[in-house]
Coordinates of N, CA and C in Angstrom, one line a residue:
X1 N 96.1 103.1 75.2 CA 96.0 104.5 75.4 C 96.7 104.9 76.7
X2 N 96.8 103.9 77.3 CA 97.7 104.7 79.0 C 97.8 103.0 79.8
X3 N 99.2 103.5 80.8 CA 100.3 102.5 80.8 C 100.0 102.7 82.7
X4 N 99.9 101.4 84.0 CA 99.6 102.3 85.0 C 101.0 101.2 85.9
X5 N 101.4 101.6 86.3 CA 102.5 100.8 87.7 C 102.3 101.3 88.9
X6 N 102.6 100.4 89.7 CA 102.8 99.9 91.4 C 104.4 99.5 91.5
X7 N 104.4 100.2 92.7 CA 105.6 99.8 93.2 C 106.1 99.9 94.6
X8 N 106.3 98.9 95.2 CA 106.5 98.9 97.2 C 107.8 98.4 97.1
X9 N 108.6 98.9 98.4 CA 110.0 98.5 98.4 C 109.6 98.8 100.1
X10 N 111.4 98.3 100.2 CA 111.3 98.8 102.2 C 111.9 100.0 102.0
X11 N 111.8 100.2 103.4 CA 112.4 102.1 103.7 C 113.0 102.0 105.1
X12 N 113.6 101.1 105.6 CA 113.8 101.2 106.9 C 113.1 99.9 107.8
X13 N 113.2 100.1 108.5 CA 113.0 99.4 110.0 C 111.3 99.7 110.0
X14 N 110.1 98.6 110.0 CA 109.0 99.3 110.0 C 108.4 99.7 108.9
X15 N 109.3 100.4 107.9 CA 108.3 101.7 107.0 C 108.7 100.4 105.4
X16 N 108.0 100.9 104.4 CA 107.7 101.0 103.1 C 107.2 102.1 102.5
X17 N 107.7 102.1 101.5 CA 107.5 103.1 100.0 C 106.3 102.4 99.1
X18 N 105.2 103.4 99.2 CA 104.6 102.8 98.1 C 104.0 103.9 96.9
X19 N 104.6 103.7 95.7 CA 104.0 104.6 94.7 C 103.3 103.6 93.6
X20 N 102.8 104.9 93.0 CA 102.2 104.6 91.5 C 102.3 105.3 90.5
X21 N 102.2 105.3 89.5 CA 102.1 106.1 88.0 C 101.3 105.9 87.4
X22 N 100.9 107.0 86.4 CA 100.0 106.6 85.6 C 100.5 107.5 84.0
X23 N 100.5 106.5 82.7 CA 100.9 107.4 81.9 C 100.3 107.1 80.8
X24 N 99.5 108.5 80.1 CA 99.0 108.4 78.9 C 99.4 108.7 77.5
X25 N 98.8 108.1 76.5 CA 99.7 108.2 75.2 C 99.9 109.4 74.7
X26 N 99.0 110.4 75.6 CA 98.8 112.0 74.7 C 98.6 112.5 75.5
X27 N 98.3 114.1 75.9 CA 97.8 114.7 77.4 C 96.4 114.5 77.3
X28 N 95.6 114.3 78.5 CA 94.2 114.0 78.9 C 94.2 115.2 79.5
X29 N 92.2 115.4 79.3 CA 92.0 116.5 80.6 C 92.0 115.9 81.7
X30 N 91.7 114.7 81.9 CA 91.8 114.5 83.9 C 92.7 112.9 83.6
X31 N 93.0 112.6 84.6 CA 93.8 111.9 85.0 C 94.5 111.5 87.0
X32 N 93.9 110.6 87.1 CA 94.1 109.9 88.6 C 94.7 108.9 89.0
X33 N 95.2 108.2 89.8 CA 95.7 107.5 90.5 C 95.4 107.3 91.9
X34 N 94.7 105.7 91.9 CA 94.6 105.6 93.2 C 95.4 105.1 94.0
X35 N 96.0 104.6 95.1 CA 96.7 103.5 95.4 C 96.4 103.2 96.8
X36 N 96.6 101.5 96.7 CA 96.0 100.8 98.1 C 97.1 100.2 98.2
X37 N 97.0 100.1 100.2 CA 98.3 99.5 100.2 C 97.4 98.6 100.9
X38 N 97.9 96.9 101.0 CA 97.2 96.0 101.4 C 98.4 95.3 102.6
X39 N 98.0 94.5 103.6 CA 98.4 93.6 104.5 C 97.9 91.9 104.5
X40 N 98.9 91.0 104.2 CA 98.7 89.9 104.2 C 97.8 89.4 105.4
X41 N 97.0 88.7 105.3 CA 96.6 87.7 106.8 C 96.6 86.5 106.2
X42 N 97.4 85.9 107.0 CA 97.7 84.2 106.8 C 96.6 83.2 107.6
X43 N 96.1 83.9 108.8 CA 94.6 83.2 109.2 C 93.7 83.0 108.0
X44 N 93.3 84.3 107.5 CA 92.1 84.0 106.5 C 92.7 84.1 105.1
X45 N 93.6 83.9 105.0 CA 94.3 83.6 103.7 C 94.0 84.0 102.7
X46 N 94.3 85.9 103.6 CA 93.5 86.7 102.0 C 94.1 88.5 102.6
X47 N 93.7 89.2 101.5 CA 94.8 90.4 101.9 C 93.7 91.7 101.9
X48 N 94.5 92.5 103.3 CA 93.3 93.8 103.9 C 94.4 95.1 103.8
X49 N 92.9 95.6 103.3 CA 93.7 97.2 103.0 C 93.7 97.7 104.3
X50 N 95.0 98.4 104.3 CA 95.4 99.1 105.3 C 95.5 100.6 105.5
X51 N 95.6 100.9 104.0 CA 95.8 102.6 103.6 C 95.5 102.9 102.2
X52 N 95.0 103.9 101.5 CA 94.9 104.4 100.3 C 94.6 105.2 100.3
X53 N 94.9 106.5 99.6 CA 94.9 107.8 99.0 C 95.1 107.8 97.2
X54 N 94.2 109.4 97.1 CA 94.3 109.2 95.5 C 94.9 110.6 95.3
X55 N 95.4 110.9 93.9 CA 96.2 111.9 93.6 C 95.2 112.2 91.9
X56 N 95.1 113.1 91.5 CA 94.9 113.9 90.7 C 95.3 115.4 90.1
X57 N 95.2 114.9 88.7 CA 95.9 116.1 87.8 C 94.7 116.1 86.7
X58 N 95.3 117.4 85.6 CA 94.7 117.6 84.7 C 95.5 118.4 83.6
X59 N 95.0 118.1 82.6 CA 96.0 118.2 81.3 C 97.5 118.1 81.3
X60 N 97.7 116.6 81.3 CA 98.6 115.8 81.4 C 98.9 114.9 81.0
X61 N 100.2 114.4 80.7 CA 100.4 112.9 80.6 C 101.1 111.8 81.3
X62 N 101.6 112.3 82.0 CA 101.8 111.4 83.3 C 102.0 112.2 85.0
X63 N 102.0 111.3 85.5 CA 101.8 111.4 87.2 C 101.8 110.3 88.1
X64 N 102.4 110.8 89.2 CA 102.7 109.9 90.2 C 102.4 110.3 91.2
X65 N 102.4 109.7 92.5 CA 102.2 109.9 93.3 C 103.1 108.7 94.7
X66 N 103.0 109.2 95.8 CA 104.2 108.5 96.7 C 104.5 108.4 98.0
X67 N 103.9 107.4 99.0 CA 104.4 107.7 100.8 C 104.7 106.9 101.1
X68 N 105.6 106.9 102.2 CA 106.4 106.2 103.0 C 105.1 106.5 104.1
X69 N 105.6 104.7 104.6 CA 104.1 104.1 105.4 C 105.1 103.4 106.5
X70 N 104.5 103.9 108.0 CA 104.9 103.2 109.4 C 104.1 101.6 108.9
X71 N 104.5 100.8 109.2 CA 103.8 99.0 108.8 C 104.4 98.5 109.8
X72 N 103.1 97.2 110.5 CA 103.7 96.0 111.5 C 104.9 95.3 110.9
X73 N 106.1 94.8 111.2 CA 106.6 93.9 111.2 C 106.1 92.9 111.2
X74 N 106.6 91.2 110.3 CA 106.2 90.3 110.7 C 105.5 89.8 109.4
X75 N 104.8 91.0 109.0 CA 103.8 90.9 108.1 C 104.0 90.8 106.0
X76 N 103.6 90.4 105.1 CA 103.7 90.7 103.9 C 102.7 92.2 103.1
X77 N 103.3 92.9 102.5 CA 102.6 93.9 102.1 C 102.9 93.9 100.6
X78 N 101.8 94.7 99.8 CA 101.6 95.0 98.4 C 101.0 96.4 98.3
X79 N 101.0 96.6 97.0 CA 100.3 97.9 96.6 C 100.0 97.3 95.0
X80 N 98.9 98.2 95.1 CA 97.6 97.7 93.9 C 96.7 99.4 93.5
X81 N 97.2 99.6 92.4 CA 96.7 101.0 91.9 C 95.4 100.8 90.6
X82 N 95.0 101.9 90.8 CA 93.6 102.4 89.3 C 94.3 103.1 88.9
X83 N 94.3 102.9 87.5 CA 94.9 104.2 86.8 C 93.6 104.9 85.8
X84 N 93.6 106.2 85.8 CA 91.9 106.9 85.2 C 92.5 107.5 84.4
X85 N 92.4 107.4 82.9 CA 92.3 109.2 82.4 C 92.1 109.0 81.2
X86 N 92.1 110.1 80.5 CA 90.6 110.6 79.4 C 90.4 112.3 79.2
X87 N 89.8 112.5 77.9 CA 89.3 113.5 78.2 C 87.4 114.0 77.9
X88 N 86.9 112.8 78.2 CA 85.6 112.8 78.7 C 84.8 111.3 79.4
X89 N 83.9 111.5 80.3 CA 83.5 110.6 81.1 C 82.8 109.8 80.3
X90 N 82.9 108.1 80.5 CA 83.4 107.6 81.2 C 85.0 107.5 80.9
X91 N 85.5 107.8 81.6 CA 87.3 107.5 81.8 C 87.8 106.4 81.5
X92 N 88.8 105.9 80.5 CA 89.4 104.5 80.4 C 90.3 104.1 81.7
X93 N 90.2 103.3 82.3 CA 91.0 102.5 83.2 C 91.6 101.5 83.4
X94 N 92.6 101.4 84.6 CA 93.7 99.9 84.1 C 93.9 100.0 85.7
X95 N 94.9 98.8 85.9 CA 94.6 98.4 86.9 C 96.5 97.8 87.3
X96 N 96.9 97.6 88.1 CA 98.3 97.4 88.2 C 98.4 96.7 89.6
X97 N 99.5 96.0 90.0 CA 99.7 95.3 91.4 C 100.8 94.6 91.4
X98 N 101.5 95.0 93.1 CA 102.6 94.2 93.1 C 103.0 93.4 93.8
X99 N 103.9 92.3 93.7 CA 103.8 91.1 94.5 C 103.9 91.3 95.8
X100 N 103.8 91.0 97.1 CA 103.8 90.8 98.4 C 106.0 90.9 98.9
X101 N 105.7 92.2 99.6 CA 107.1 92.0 100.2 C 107.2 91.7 101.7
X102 N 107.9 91.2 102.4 CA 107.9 90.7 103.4 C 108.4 92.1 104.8
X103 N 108.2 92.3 105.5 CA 108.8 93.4 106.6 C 109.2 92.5 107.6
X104 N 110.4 92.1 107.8 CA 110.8 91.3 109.0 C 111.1 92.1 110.2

């Protein structure tokens, strides 16, 4: 019923891009996207969110959403989204994530 992607790239010195989509087979009444952006830690060998915001629409079939993020150097980053939509509660959802890019 609906299709959801993540996507991080660099943007410069410092920054990354991270978006998401969400797209349904037909128009829904609601429809959301969340997206988290995560930070590698190599001490505890496991990954912390750093940022997330959600975006919402209605009678739709697709949407995205999109920022460019100041990020430590040094470090690996990802982005990992919910995709929601339907047109009554509870909402079908999916889930999407992208591999770890490096900010040197």
């Amino acid at each position: 019923m609906m299709d959801g992607e993540s996507t991080i790239s660099k943007a410069g010195i410092s920054r990354i891009y991270a978006y998401g989509a969400t797209t349904a087979n037909h128009k829904v009444k609601y429809m959301a996207t969340i997206v988290y952006v995560d930070r590698y830690d190599e001490k505890n060998d496991e990954w912390g969110q750093i940022d997330a915001w959600v975006a919402e629409d209605e009678n739709t079939y697709y949407m995205s959403t999109a920022k460019s993020l100041k990020v430590d150097r040094g470090y690996y980053y990802r982005v990992h989204c919910n995709h929601i939509a339907g047109n009554e509660y509870p909402y079908e959802e999916e889930f999407s994530v992208t591999n770890g890019i490096l900010i040197p």
